[in-house]
Amino acid sequence: MLVGVLALQGDFREHLFALAECGVEAIAVKSLEEINLIDALVLPGGESTTIAKLARTFGLFDRIQERIQSGLPTYGSCAGMILLADRITGAAVGQESFGGMDITVRRNAFGRQVDSFEADLNMTGITAPAIRAIFIRAPWVEMVGSGVEVLASVEIDGELHPVAVQQGNLLATSFHPEITGDNRVHRYFIETICKAAVA
Ligand code: GLN
C-alpha cells in the first residue's frame, strides 16, 4: 500500500514522518502521475484556500476530487478537513473544496480567544489514554449528514462541537496529530480505514 501526502503547502512533512513511523510507504504528492499511483491520500494542515488554489493551478484539483469520490481512502487534518467538506461556512470568496464528506465545517471556528489551544480528547476507535489534540486556527464541524460518524467532540460554552469525523473511507480531524509524535490517529487511518478499503 502506498500513501500519498498532498505536498502543495502546509505540514505535509510531518504527515510523511508520522506515516513512516507507522511503517507504511508514503510519498509527497505533487503531480498527476503520483495522484494516480497512490492507494490512500492525506490532506495536511495548512491553509485550505492556498492548497485548493495550488491544486487548480497545477491541474490536480479535478483528479483528486474524482479519486476521493471513487473511494480513495483519505484523511484530512485541519485545512485537510476543510478540503474534504462538502460545505464550508466562513469560506473565502470562491473557495473550493474537493468535498466527499457530507459535513458543513466552519473555518477558524474557535474564535480569537482560543485561536490555538490544546485539549485531551477521547476519540472513538482510539484506545485510552486520551489524545493530546492541538488546534491551530482550526475548523469545527457544524452539521453532519446521516452517513457521518462523530468520533470526537470539544465542549465550548456547554455546546459540543465535533472535531473528528468519519464517513466510510474518509476521516477528518480539526486537530493535528502529525505534530504531537502520537501516531494513533494515523495508525487508525492505515489499519482500520485503508485495510478495510483494500480487503
Ligand atoms: N485556518 C486554516 C484554513 O482555513 C486551517 C488551519 C490549519 O490547518 N492549522 O485553512
PDB file of C-alpha atoms and ligand atoms in Angstrom:
ATOM      1  CA  MET A   1       0.000   0.000   0.000  1.00  0.00           C
ATOM      2  CA  LEU A   2       1.314   3.436  -0.978  1.00  0.00           C
ATOM      3  CA  VAL A   3       0.031   6.501   0.878  1.00  0.00           C
ATOM      4  CA  GLY A   4       0.371   9.932  -0.714  1.00  0.00           C
ATOM      5  CA  VAL A   5       0.504  13.187   1.210  1.00  0.00           C
ATOM      6  CA  LEU A   6      -0.589  16.189  -0.836  1.00  0.00           C
ATOM      7  CA  ALA A   7       2.530  18.363  -0.767  1.00  0.00           C
ATOM      8  CA  LEU A   8       1.489  21.724  -2.214  1.00  0.00           C
ATOM      9  CA  GLN A   9       1.513  23.691   1.061  1.00  0.00           C
ATOM     10  CA  GLY A  10       1.209  23.038   4.780  1.00  0.00           C
ATOM     11  CA  ASP A  11       2.657  20.479   7.174  1.00  0.00           C
ATOM     12  CA  PHE A  12       2.982  17.565   4.746  1.00  0.00           C
ATOM     13  CA  ARG A  13       6.489  16.691   6.034  1.00  0.00           C
ATOM     14  CA  GLU A  14       5.080  15.991   9.499  1.00  0.00           C
ATOM     15  CA  HIS A  15       2.470  13.655   7.996  1.00  0.00           C
ATOM     16  CA  LEU A  16       5.136  11.870   5.932  1.00  0.00           C
ATOM     17  CA  PHE A  17       7.165  11.387   9.094  1.00  0.00           C
ATOM     18  CA  ALA A  18       4.182  10.079  11.086  1.00  0.00           C
ATOM     19  CA  LEU A  19       3.274   7.637   8.297  1.00  0.00           C
ATOM     20  CA  ALA A  20       6.863   6.413   8.049  1.00  0.00           C
ATOM     21  CA  GLU A  21       6.846   5.833  11.796  1.00  0.00           C
ATOM     22  CA  CYS A  22       3.739   3.684  11.312  1.00  0.00           C
ATOM     23  CA  GLY A  23       5.811   1.573   8.908  1.00  0.00           C
ATOM     24  CA  VAL A  24       3.836   2.417   5.780  1.00  0.00           C
ATOM     25  CA  GLU A  25       5.306   3.562   2.473  1.00  0.00           C
ATOM     26  CA  ALA A  26       4.454   7.238   1.980  1.00  0.00           C
ATOM     27  CA  ILE A  27       5.323   9.775  -0.720  1.00  0.00           C
ATOM     28  CA  ALA A  28       4.863  13.505  -1.199  1.00  0.00           C
ATOM     29  CA  VAL A  29       2.333  14.017  -3.970  1.00  0.00           C
ATOM     30  CA  LYS A  30       2.627  16.954  -6.373  1.00  0.00           C
ATOM     31  CA  SER A  31       1.814  15.544  -9.815  1.00  0.00           C
ATOM     32  CA  LEU A  32      -0.989  13.733 -11.635  1.00  0.00           C
ATOM     33  CA  GLU A  33       1.224  10.654 -12.029  1.00  0.00           C
ATOM     34  CA  GLU A  34       1.657  10.483  -8.269  1.00  0.00           C
ATOM     35  CA  ILE A  35      -2.053  11.011  -7.634  1.00  0.00           C
ATOM     36  CA  ASN A  36      -2.838   8.128  -9.964  1.00  0.00           C
ATOM     37  CA  LEU A  37      -0.328   5.875  -8.219  1.00  0.00           C
ATOM     38  CA  ILE A  38      -1.443   6.083  -4.592  1.00  0.00           C
ATOM     39  CA  ASP A  39      -3.780   3.781  -2.632  1.00  0.00           C
ATOM     40  CA  ALA A  40      -4.616   6.353   0.054  1.00  0.00           C
ATOM     41  CA  LEU A  41      -4.274  10.105   0.485  1.00  0.00           C
ATOM     42  CA  VAL A  42      -3.541  12.510   3.341  1.00  0.00           C
ATOM     43  CA  LEU A  43      -4.503  16.189   3.078  1.00  0.00           C
ATOM     44  CA  PRO A  44      -2.293  18.121   5.513  1.00  0.00           C
ATOM     45  CA  GLY A  45      -2.882  21.090   7.778  1.00  0.00           C
ATOM     46  CA  GLY A  46      -2.037  24.493   6.361  1.00  0.00           C
ATOM     47  CA  GLU A  47      -4.209  26.983   4.530  1.00  0.00           C
ATOM     48  CA  SER A  48      -7.162  25.412   2.771  1.00  0.00           C
ATOM     49  CA  THR A  49      -7.649  28.292   0.284  1.00  0.00           C
ATOM     50  CA  THR A  50      -3.995  28.126  -0.770  1.00  0.00           C
ATOM     51  CA  ILE A  51      -3.970  24.345  -1.117  1.00  0.00           C
ATOM     52  CA  ALA A  52      -7.144  24.394  -3.247  1.00  0.00           C
ATOM     53  CA  LYS A  53      -5.794  27.201  -5.435  1.00  0.00           C
ATOM     54  CA  LEU A  54      -2.464  25.453  -5.955  1.00  0.00           C
ATOM     55  CA  ALA A  55      -4.277  22.205  -6.798  1.00  0.00           C
ATOM     56  CA  ARG A  56      -6.166  24.144  -9.501  1.00  0.00           C
ATOM     57  CA  THR A  57      -3.036  25.880 -10.755  1.00  0.00           C
ATOM     58  CA  PHE A  58      -1.150  22.603 -11.120  1.00  0.00           C
ATOM     59  CA  GLY A  59      -4.117  20.863 -12.787  1.00  0.00           C
ATOM     60  CA  LEU A  60      -4.579  18.374  -9.933  1.00  0.00           C
ATOM     61  CA  PHE A  61      -7.882  19.526  -8.488  1.00  0.00           C
ATOM     62  CA  ASP A  62     -10.341  17.549 -10.631  1.00  0.00           C
ATOM     63  CA  ARG A  63      -8.353  14.314 -10.466  1.00  0.00           C
ATOM     64  CA  ILE A  64      -8.032  14.477  -6.670  1.00  0.00           C
ATOM     65  CA  GLN A  65     -11.772  15.144  -6.418  1.00  0.00           C
ATOM     66  CA  GLU A  66     -12.500  12.245  -8.752  1.00  0.00           C
ATOM     67  CA  ARG A  67     -10.288   9.816  -6.826  1.00  0.00           C
ATOM     68  CA  ILE A  68     -11.826  10.807  -3.482  1.00  0.00           C
ATOM     69  CA  GLN A  69     -15.301  10.407  -4.931  1.00  0.00           C
ATOM     70  CA  SER A  70     -14.487   6.974  -6.289  1.00  0.00           C
ATOM     71  CA  GLY A  71     -13.455   5.678  -2.872  1.00  0.00           C
ATOM     72  CA  LEU A  72      -9.794   6.594  -2.287  1.00  0.00           C
ATOM     73  CA  PRO A  73      -9.270   6.352   1.498  1.00  0.00           C
ATOM     74  CA  THR A  74      -8.438   9.904   2.542  1.00  0.00           C
ATOM     75  CA  TYR A  75      -7.515  11.541   5.838  1.00  0.00           C
ATOM     76  CA  GLY A  76      -7.562  15.330   6.270  1.00  0.00           C
ATOM     77  CA  SER A  77      -6.244  17.250   9.288  1.00  0.00           C
ATOM     78  CA  CYS A  78      -7.402  20.827   9.905  1.00  0.00           C
ATOM     79  CA  ALA A  79      -7.127  22.514   6.473  1.00  0.00           C
ATOM     80  CA  GLY A  80      -7.441  18.948   5.165  1.00  0.00           C
ATOM     81  CA  MET A  81     -10.790  18.620   6.966  1.00  0.00           C
ATOM     82  CA  ILE A  82     -11.993  21.789   5.215  1.00  0.00           C
ATOM     83  CA  LEU A  83     -10.855  20.383   1.854  1.00  0.00           C
ATOM     84  CA  LEU A  84     -12.876  17.193   2.459  1.00  0.00           C
ATOM     85  CA  ALA A  85     -16.058  19.021   3.444  1.00  0.00           C
ATOM     86  CA  ASP A  86     -18.979  19.277   1.043  1.00  0.00           C
ATOM     87  CA  ARG A  87     -19.901  22.653   2.573  1.00  0.00           C
ATOM     88  CA  ILE A  88     -17.814  25.436   4.187  1.00  0.00           C
ATOM     89  CA  THR A  89     -19.071  28.234   6.449  1.00  0.00           C
ATOM     90  CA  GLY A  90     -16.813  31.284   6.629  1.00  0.00           C
ATOM     91  CA  ALA A  91     -15.206  30.353   3.333  1.00  0.00           C
ATOM     92  CA  ALA A  92     -13.091  32.842   1.406  1.00  0.00           C
ATOM     93  CA  VAL A  93     -14.814  34.212  -1.709  1.00  0.00           C
ATOM     94  CA  GLY A  94     -14.762  31.500  -4.371  1.00  0.00           C
ATOM     95  CA  GLN A  95     -13.119  28.978  -2.034  1.00  0.00           C
ATOM     96  CA  GLU A  96     -13.343  25.431  -3.361  1.00  0.00           C
ATOM     97  CA  SER A  97     -13.087  22.099  -1.590  1.00  0.00           C
ATOM     98  CA  PHE A  98     -12.616  18.609  -3.008  1.00  0.00           C
ATOM     99  CA  GLY A  99     -15.585  17.527  -0.915  1.00  0.00           C
ATOM    100  CA  GLY A 100     -16.694  13.949  -0.410  1.00  0.00           C
ATOM    101  CA  MET A 101     -17.762  14.201   3.216  1.00  0.00           C
ATOM    102  CA  ASP A 102     -21.337  15.154   3.930  1.00  0.00           C
ATOM    103  CA  ILE A 103     -20.363  17.755   6.518  1.00  0.00           C
ATOM    104  CA  THR A 104     -20.503  21.511   6.939  1.00  0.00           C
ATOM    105  CA  VAL A 105     -17.350  22.907   8.535  1.00  0.00           C
ATOM    106  CA  ARG A 106     -16.837  26.343   9.986  1.00  0.00           C
ATOM    107  CA  ARG A 107     -13.388  27.761   9.252  1.00  0.00           C
ATOM    108  CA  ASN A 108     -11.481  29.388  12.127  1.00  0.00           C
ATOM    109  CA  ALA A 109     -14.393  28.330  14.323  1.00  0.00           C
ATOM    110  CA  PHE A 110     -12.896  28.690  17.762  1.00  0.00           C
ATOM    111  CA  GLY A 111     -12.531  32.469  17.579  1.00  0.00           C
ATOM    112  CA  ARG A 112      -9.776  34.782  18.776  1.00  0.00           C
ATOM    113  CA  GLN A 113      -9.624  33.839  22.461  1.00  0.00           C
ATOM    114  CA  VAL A 114      -8.919  30.218  21.735  1.00  0.00           C
ATOM    115  CA  ASP A 115      -7.339  30.692  18.333  1.00  0.00           C
ATOM    116  CA  SER A 116      -4.890  27.946  19.213  1.00  0.00           C
ATOM    117  CA  PHE A 117      -5.214  25.566  22.138  1.00  0.00           C
ATOM    118  CA  GLU A 118      -4.645  22.021  23.288  1.00  0.00           C
ATOM    119  CA  ALA A 119      -7.133  19.591  24.779  1.00  0.00           C
ATOM    120  CA  ASP A 120      -7.223  15.961  25.894  1.00  0.00           C
ATOM    121  CA  LEU A 121      -9.743  14.154  23.726  1.00  0.00           C
ATOM    122  CA  ASN A 122     -11.351  10.763  23.839  1.00  0.00           C
ATOM    123  CA  MET A 123     -11.815   9.510  20.316  1.00  0.00           C
ATOM    124  CA  THR A 124     -13.891   6.546  19.180  1.00  0.00           C
ATOM    125  CA  GLY A 125     -11.616   3.937  17.626  1.00  0.00           C
ATOM    126  CA  ILE A 126      -8.558   5.033  19.614  1.00  0.00           C
ATOM    127  CA  THR A 127      -7.908   3.196  22.861  1.00  0.00           C
ATOM    128  CA  ALA A 128      -7.069   5.140  26.023  1.00  0.00           C
ATOM    129  CA  PRO A 129      -5.245   7.268  27.092  1.00  0.00           C
ATOM    130  CA  ALA A 130      -6.866  10.392  25.672  1.00  0.00           C
ATOM    131  CA  ILE A 131      -5.269  12.090  22.693  1.00  0.00           C
ATOM    132  CA  ARG A 132      -3.468  15.400  23.244  1.00  0.00           C
ATOM    133  CA  ALA A 133      -5.130  17.379  20.455  1.00  0.00           C
ATOM    134  CA  ILE A 134      -3.545  20.576  19.121  1.00  0.00           C
ATOM    135  CA  PHE A 135      -5.880  23.084  17.454  1.00  0.00           C
ATOM    136  CA  ILE A 136      -4.405  25.897  15.326  1.00  0.00           C
ATOM    137  CA  ARG A 137      -6.979  28.270  13.828  1.00  0.00           C
ATOM    138  CA  ALA A 138      -8.998  25.114  13.484  1.00  0.00           C
ATOM    139  CA  PRO A 139     -12.402  24.427  11.953  1.00  0.00           C
ATOM    140  CA  TRP A 140     -15.167  22.537  13.712  1.00  0.00           C
ATOM    141  CA  VAL A 141     -17.992  20.561  12.176  1.00  0.00           C
ATOM    142  CA  GLU A 142     -21.348  22.327  12.281  1.00  0.00           C
ATOM    143  CA  MET A 143     -23.533  19.769  10.575  1.00  0.00           C
ATOM    144  CA  VAL A 144     -23.132  16.101   9.695  1.00  0.00           C
ATOM    145  CA  GLY A 145     -25.135  14.046   7.215  1.00  0.00           C
ATOM    146  CA  SER A 146     -26.623  10.715   8.203  1.00  0.00           C
ATOM    147  CA  GLY A 147     -23.657   8.666   6.918  1.00  0.00           C
ATOM    148  CA  VAL A 148     -21.137  10.517   9.063  1.00  0.00           C
ATOM    149  CA  GLU A 149     -19.934   9.237  12.429  1.00  0.00           C
ATOM    150  CA  VAL A 150     -18.677  11.724  15.017  1.00  0.00           C
ATOM    151  CA  LEU A 151     -15.548  10.252  16.642  1.00  0.00           C
ATOM    152  CA  ALA A 152     -14.656  13.136  18.984  1.00  0.00           C
ATOM    153  CA  SER A 153     -16.062  16.486  20.084  1.00  0.00           C
ATOM    154  CA  VAL A 154     -14.918  19.517  22.057  1.00  0.00           C
ATOM    155  CA  GLU A 155     -17.198  21.303  24.509  1.00  0.00           C
ATOM    156  CA  ILE A 156     -17.245  25.098  24.275  1.00  0.00           C
ATOM    157  CA  ASP A 157     -19.681  27.072  26.464  1.00  0.00           C
ATOM    158  CA  GLY A 158     -21.723  23.961  27.151  1.00  0.00           C
ATOM    159  CA  GLU A 159     -22.043  23.050  23.485  1.00  0.00           C
ATOM    160  CA  LEU A 160     -20.448  20.039  21.839  1.00  0.00           C
ATOM    161  CA  HIS A 161     -18.660  20.606  18.540  1.00  0.00           C
ATOM    162  CA  PRO A 162     -17.453  17.612  16.502  1.00  0.00           C
ATOM    163  CA  VAL A 163     -13.715  17.730  15.774  1.00  0.00           C
ATOM    164  CA  ALA A 164     -13.143  14.197  14.428  1.00  0.00           C
ATOM    165  CA  VAL A 165     -15.492  12.598  11.903  1.00  0.00           C
ATOM    166  CA  GLN A 166     -15.572   9.587   9.613  1.00  0.00           C
ATOM    167  CA  GLN A 167     -17.674   8.730   6.608  1.00  0.00           C
ATOM    168  CA  GLY A 168     -16.745   5.365   5.144  1.00  0.00           C
ATOM    169  CA  ASN A 169     -13.181   5.686   3.807  1.00  0.00           C
ATOM    170  CA  LEU A 170     -12.909   9.355   4.719  1.00  0.00           C
ATOM    171  CA  LEU A 171     -11.510  10.591   8.024  1.00  0.00           C
ATOM    172  CA  ALA A 172     -11.104  14.193   9.169  1.00  0.00           C
ATOM    173  CA  THR A 173      -9.815  15.867  12.332  1.00  0.00           C
ATOM    174  CA  SER A 174      -9.825  19.560  13.270  1.00  0.00           C
ATOM    175  CA  PHE A 175      -6.589  18.977  15.151  1.00  0.00           C
ATOM    176  CA  HIS A 176      -3.054  17.976  14.136  1.00  0.00           C
ATOM    177  CA  PRO A 177      -1.929  14.532  15.364  1.00  0.00           C
ATOM    178  CA  GLU A 178       1.001  14.832  12.932  1.00  0.00           C
ATOM    179  CA  ILE A 179       2.778  17.318  15.199  1.00  0.00           C
ATOM    180  CA  THR A 180       2.471  15.509  18.510  1.00  0.00           C
ATOM    181  CA  GLY A 181       4.545  12.361  17.954  1.00  0.00           C
ATOM    182  CA  ASP A 182       1.462  10.299  18.890  1.00  0.00           C
ATOM    183  CA  ASN A 183       0.653   8.327  15.755  1.00  0.00           C
ATOM    184  CA  ARG A 184      -2.525   6.611  16.894  1.00  0.00           C
ATOM    185  CA  VAL A 185      -4.788   8.556  14.534  1.00  0.00           C
ATOM    186  CA  HIS A 186      -2.524   7.752  11.564  1.00  0.00           C
ATOM    187  CA  ARG A 187      -2.485   4.119  12.668  1.00  0.00           C
ATOM    188  CA  TYR A 188      -6.284   4.115  12.856  1.00  0.00           C
ATOM    189  CA  PHE A 189      -6.424   5.503   9.311  1.00  0.00           C
ATOM    190  CA  ILE A 190      -3.980   2.935   7.957  1.00  0.00           C
ATOM    191  CA  GLU A 191      -5.006  -0.121   9.925  1.00  0.00           C
ATOM    192  CA  THR A 192      -8.763   0.346  10.108  1.00  0.00           C
ATOM    193  CA  ILE A 193      -9.839   2.525   7.184  1.00  0.00           C
ATOM    194  CA  CYS A 194      -7.259   1.671   4.491  1.00  0.00           C
ATOM    195  CA  LYS A 195      -7.195  -2.060   5.331  1.00  0.00           C
ATOM    196  CA  ALA A 196     -10.973  -2.215   5.118  1.00  0.00           C
ATOM    197  CA  ALA A 197     -10.831  -0.475   1.739  1.00  0.00           C
ATOM    198  CA  VAL A 198      -8.248  -2.920   0.380  1.00  0.00           C
ATOM    199  CA  ALA A 199      -9.973  -6.040   1.783  1.00  0.00           C
TER     200      ALA A 199
HETATM  201  N1  GLN B   1      -7.443  28.134   9.232  1.00  0.00           N
HETATM  202  C1  GLN B   1      -6.852  27.283   8.234  1.00  0.00           C
HETATM  203  C2  GLN B   1      -7.718  27.195   6.978  1.00  0.00           C
HETATM  204  O1  GLN B   1      -8.783  27.705   6.924  1.00  0.00           O
HETATM  205  C3  GLN B   1      -6.604  25.890   8.773  1.00  0.00           C
HETATM  206  C4  GLN B   1      -5.538  25.934   9.835  1.00  0.00           C
HETATM  207  C5  GLN B   1      -4.697  24.698   9.954  1.00  0.00           C
HETATM  208  O2  GLN B   1      -4.663  23.825   9.089  1.00  0.00           O
HETATM  209  N2  GLN B   1      -3.964  24.651  11.041  1.00  0.00           N
HETATM  210  O3  GLN B   1      -7.316  26.587   6.030  1.00  0.00           O
END
